[in-house]
PDB file of C-alpha atoms in Angstrom:
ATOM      1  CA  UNK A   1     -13.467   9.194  -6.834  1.00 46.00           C
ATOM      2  CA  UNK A   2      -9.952   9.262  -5.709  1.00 53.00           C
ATOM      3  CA  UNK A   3      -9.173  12.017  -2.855  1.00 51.00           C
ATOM      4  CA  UNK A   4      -5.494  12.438  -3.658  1.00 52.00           C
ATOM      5  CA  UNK A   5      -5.746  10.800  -7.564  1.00 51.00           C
ATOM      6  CA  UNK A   6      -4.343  14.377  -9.028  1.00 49.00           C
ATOM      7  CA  UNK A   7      -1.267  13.875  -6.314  1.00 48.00           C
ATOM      8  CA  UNK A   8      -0.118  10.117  -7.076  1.00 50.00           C
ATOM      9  CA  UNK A   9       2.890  10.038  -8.583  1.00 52.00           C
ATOM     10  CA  UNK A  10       4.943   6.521  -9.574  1.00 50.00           C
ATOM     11  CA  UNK A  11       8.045   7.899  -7.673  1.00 56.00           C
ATOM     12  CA  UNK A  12       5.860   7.782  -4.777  1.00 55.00           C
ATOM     13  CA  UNK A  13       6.358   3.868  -4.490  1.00 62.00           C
ATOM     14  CA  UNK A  14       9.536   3.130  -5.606  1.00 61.00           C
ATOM     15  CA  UNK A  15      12.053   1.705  -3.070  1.00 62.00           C
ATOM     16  CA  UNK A  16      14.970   4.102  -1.696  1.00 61.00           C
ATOM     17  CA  UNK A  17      17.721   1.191  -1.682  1.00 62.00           C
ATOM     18  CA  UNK A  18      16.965  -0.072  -5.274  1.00 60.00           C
ATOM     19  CA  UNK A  19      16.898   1.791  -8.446  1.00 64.00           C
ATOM     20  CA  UNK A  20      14.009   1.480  -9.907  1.00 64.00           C
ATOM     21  CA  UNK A  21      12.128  -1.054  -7.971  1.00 68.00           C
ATOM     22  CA  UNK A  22       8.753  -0.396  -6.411  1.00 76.00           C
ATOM     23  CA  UNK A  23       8.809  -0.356  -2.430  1.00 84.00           C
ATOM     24  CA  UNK A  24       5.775  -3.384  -1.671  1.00 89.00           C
ATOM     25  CA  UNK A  25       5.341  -1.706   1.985  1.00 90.00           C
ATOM     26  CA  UNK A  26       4.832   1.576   0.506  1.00 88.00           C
ATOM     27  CA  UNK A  27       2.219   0.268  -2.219  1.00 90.00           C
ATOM     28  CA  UNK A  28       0.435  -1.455   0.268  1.00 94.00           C
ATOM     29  CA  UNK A  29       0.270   1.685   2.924  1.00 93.00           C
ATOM     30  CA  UNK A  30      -0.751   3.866  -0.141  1.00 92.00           C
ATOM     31  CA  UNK A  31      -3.851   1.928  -0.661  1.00 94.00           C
ATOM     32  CA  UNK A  32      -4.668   1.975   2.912  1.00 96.00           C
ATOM     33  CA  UNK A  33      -4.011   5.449   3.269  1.00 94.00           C
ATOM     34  CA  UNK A  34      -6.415   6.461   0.341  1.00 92.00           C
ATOM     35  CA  UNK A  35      -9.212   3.675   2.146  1.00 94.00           C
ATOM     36  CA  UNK A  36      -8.711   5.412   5.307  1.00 95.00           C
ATOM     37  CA  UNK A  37      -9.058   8.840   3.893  1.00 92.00           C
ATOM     38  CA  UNK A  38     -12.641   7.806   2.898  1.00 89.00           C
ATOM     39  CA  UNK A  39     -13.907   5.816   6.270  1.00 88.00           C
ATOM     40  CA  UNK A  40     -12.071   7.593   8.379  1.00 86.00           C
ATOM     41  CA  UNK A  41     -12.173   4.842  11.092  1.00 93.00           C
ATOM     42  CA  UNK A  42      -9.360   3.256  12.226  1.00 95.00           C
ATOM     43  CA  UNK A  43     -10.412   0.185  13.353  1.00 96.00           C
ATOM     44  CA  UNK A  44     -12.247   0.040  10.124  1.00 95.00           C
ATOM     45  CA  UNK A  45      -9.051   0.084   8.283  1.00 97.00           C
ATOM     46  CA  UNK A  46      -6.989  -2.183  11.133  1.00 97.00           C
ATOM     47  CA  UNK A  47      -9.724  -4.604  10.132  1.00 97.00           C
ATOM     48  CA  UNK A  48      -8.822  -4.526   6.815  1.00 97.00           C
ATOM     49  CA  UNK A  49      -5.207  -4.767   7.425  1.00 98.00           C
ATOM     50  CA  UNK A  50      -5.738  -7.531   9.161  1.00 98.00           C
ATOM     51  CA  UNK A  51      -8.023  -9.485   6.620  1.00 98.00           C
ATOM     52  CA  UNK A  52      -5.168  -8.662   3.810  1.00 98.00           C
ATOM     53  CA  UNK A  53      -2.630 -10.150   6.183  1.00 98.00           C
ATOM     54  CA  UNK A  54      -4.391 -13.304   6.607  1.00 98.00           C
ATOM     55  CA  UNK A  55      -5.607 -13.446   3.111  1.00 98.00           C
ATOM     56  CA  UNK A  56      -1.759 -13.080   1.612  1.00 97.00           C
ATOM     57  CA  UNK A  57      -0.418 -15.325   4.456  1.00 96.00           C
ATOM     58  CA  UNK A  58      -3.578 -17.939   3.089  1.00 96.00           C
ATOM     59  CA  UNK A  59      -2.808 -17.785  -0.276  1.00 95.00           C
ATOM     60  CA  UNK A  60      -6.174 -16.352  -0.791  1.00 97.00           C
ATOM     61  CA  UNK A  61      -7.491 -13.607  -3.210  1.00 98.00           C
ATOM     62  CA  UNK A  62      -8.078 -10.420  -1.203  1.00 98.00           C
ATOM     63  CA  UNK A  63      -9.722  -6.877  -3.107  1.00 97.00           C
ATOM     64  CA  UNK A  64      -9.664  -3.704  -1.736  1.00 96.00           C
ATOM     65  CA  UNK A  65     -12.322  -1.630  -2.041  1.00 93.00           C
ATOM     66  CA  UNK A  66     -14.729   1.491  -0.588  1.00 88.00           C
ATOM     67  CA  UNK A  67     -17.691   2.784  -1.598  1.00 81.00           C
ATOM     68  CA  UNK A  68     -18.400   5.335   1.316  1.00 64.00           C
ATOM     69  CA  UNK A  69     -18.876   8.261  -1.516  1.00 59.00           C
ATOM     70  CA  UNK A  70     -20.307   6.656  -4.410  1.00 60.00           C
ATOM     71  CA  UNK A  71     -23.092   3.945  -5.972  1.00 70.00           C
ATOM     72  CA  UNK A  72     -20.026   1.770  -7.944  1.00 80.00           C
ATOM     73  CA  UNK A  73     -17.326   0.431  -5.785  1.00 85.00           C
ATOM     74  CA  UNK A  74     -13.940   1.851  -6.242  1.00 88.00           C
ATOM     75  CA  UNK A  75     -11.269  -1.097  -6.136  1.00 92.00           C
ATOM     76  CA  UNK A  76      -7.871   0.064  -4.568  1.00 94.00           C
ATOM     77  CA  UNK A  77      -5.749  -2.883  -4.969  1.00 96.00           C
ATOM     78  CA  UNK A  78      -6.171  -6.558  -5.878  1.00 97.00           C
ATOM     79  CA  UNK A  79      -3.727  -9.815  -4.805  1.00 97.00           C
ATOM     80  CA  UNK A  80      -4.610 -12.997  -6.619  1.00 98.00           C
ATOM     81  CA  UNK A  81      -2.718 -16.107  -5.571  1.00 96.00           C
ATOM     82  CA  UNK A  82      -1.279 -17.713  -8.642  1.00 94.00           C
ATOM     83  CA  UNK A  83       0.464 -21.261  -9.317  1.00 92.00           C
ATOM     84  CA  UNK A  84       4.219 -21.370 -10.506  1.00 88.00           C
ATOM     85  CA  UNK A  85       5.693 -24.257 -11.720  1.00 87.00           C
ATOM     86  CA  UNK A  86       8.660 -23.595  -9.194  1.00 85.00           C
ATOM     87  CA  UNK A  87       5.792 -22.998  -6.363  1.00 87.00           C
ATOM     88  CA  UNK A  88       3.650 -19.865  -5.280  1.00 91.00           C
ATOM     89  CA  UNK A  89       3.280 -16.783  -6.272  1.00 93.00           C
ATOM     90  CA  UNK A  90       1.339 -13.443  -6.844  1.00 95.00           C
ATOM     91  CA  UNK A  91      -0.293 -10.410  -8.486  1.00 95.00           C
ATOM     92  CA  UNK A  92      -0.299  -7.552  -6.927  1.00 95.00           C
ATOM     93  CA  UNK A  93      -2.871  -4.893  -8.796  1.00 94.00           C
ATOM     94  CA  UNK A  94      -2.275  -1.268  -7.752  1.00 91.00           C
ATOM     95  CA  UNK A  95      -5.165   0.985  -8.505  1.00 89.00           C
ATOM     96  CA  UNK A  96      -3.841   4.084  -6.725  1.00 85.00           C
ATOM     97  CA  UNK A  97      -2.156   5.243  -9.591  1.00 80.00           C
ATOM     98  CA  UNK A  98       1.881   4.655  -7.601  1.00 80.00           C
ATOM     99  CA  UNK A  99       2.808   1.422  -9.698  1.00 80.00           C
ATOM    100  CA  UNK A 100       2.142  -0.986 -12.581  1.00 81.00           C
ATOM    101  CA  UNK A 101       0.671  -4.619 -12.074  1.00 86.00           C
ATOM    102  CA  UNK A 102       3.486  -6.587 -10.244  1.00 88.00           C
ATOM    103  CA  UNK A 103       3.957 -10.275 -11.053  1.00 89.00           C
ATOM    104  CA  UNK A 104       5.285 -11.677  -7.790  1.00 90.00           C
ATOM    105  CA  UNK A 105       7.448 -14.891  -8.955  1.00 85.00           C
ATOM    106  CA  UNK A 106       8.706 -17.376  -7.000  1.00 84.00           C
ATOM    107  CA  UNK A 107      12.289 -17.177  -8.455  1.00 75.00           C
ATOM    108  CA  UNK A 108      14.973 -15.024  -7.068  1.00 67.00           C
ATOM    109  CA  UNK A 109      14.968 -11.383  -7.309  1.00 59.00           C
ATOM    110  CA  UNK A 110      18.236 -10.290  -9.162  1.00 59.00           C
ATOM    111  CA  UNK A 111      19.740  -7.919  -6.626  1.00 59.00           C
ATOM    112  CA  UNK A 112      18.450 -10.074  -3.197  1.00 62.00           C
ATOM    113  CA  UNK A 113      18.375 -13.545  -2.912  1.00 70.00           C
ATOM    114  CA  UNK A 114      15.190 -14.102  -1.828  1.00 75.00           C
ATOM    115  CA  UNK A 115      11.940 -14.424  -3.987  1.00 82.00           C
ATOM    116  CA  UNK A 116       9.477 -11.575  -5.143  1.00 85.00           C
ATOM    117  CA  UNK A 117       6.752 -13.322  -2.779  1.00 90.00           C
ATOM    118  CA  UNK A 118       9.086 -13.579  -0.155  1.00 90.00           C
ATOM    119  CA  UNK A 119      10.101  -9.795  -0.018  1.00 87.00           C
ATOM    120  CA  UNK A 120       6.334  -9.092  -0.658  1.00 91.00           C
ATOM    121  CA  UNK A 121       5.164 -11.481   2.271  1.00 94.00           C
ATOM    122  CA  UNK A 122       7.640 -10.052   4.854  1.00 91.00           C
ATOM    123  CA  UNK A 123       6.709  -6.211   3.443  1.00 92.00           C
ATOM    124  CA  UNK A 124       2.731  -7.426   4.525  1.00 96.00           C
ATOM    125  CA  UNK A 125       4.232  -8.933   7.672  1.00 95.00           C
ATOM    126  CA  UNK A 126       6.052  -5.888   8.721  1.00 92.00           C
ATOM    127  CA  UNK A 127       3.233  -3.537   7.849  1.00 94.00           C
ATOM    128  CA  UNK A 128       1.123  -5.619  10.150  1.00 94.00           C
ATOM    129  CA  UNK A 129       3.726  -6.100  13.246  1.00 93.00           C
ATOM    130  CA  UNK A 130       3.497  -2.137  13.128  1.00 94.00           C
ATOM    131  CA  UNK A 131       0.009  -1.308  11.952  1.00 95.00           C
ATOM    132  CA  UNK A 132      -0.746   1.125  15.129  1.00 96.00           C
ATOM    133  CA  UNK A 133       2.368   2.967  14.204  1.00 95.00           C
ATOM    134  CA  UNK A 134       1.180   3.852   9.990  1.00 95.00           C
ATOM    135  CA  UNK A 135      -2.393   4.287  11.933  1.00 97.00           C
ATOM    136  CA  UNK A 136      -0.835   7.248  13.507  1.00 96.00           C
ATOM    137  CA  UNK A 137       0.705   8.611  10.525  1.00 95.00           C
ATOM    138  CA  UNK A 138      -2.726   8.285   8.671  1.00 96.00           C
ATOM    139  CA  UNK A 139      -4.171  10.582  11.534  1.00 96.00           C
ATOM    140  CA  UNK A 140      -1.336  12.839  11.160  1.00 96.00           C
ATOM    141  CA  UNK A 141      -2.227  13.272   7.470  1.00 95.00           C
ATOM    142  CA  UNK A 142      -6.098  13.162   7.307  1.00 94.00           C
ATOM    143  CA  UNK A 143      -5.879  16.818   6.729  1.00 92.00           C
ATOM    144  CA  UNK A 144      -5.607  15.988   3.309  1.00 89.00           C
ATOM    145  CA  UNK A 145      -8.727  15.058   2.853  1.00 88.00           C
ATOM    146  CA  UNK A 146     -10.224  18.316   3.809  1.00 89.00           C
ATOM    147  CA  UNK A 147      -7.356  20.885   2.168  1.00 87.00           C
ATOM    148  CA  UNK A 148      -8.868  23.251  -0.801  1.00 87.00           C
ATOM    149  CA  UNK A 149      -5.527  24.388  -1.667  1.00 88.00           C
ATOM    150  CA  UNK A 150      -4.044  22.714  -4.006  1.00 86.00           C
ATOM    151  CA  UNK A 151      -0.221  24.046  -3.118  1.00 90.00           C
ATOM    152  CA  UNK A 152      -1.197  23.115   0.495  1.00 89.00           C
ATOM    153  CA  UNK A 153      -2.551  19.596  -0.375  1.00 86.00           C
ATOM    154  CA  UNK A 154       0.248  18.462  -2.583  1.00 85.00           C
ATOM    155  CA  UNK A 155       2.631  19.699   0.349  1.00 90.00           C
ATOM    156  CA  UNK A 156       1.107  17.311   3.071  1.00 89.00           C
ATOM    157  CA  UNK A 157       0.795  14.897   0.632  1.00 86.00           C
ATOM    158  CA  UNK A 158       4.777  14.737  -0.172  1.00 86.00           C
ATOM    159  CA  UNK A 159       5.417  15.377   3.278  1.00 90.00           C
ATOM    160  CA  UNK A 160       3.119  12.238   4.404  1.00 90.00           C
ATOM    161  CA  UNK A 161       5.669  10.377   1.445  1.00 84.00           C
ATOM    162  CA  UNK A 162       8.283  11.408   3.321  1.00 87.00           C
ATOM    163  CA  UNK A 163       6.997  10.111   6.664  1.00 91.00           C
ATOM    164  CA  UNK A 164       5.726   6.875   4.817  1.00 89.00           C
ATOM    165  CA  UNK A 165       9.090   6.303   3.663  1.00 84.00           C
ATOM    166  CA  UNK A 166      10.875   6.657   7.144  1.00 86.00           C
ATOM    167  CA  UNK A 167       8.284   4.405   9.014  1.00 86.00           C
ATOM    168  CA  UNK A 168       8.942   2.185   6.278  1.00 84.00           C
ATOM    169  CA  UNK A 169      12.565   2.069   7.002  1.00 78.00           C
ATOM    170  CA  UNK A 170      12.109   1.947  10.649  1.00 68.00           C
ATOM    171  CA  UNK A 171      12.812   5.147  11.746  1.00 48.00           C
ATOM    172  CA  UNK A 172       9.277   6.787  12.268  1.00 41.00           C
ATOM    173  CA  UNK A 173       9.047   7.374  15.652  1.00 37.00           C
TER     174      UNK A 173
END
């Protein structure tokens, strides 16, 4: 069972510079987070970062998963490599609870030039460039895990948001 499920919350995810667009680095670092949360081991979950890195970079299907608690397997997110007529792309399958299943096209996104697996591949690349950096935020939050109050865990969980948000944008320090 999810840790934080009763906290997730779609605004979680989306993206501070465009309306109503999901932030990929923020998805991805969700996931993580809630993986961590149940190994806690951090080389456990750099591992993982890493085999999601090379599997996206590949082209090659990659699924999350942990089951440190329970018999079943609980799947966290999914990326399946798909075929476009005007080249590669994605989809992305959040099980978190933060966003919908993206379809990551190879066209243009509206408001950037660039493709949806192009913004998605450089949000993978920059999680991974700075991977020790969100490994220190998960230890700063793995209270969470351990918090009976409710007030008190929904707190540290918006407050880790917060914090995800700012490393995202470069300014975690």
């Amino acid at each position: 069972m999810s840790i934080l499920n009763e906290f997730y919350n779609s605004k979680y995810a989306n993206c501070t510079e465009y309306k109503n667009a999901p932030c990929y680095r923020a998805l991805i670092s969700i996931a993580f987070f809630e993986y961590y949360l149940h190994c806690l081991m951090l080389e456990d979950v750099k591992e993982e970062i890493n085999n999601f890195t090379s599997s996206v970079r590949d082209g090659e299907e990659y699924i999350l998963t942990y089951d440190f608690d329970d018999d079943e397997p609980t799947v966290l997110m999914e990326f399946y490599p798909l075929e476009f007529l005007e080249g590669w792309g994605a989809v992305y399958v959040d099980h978190t609870h933060t966003c919908y299943p993206l379809i990551l096209y190879p066209q243009a996104h509206k408001i950037k030039k660039s493709t949806r697996i192009d913004g998605f591949l450089h949000a993978v690349e920059s999680i991974h460039g700075e991977v020790d950096k969100l490994l220190d935020l998960f230890l700063k939050y793995e209270i969470i895990r351990d918090l009976k109050n409710d007030e008190q865990r929904k707190l540290n969980w918006t407050n880790y948001h917060k914090d995800l948000h700012t490393f995202i944008h470069n300014k975690y320090s």
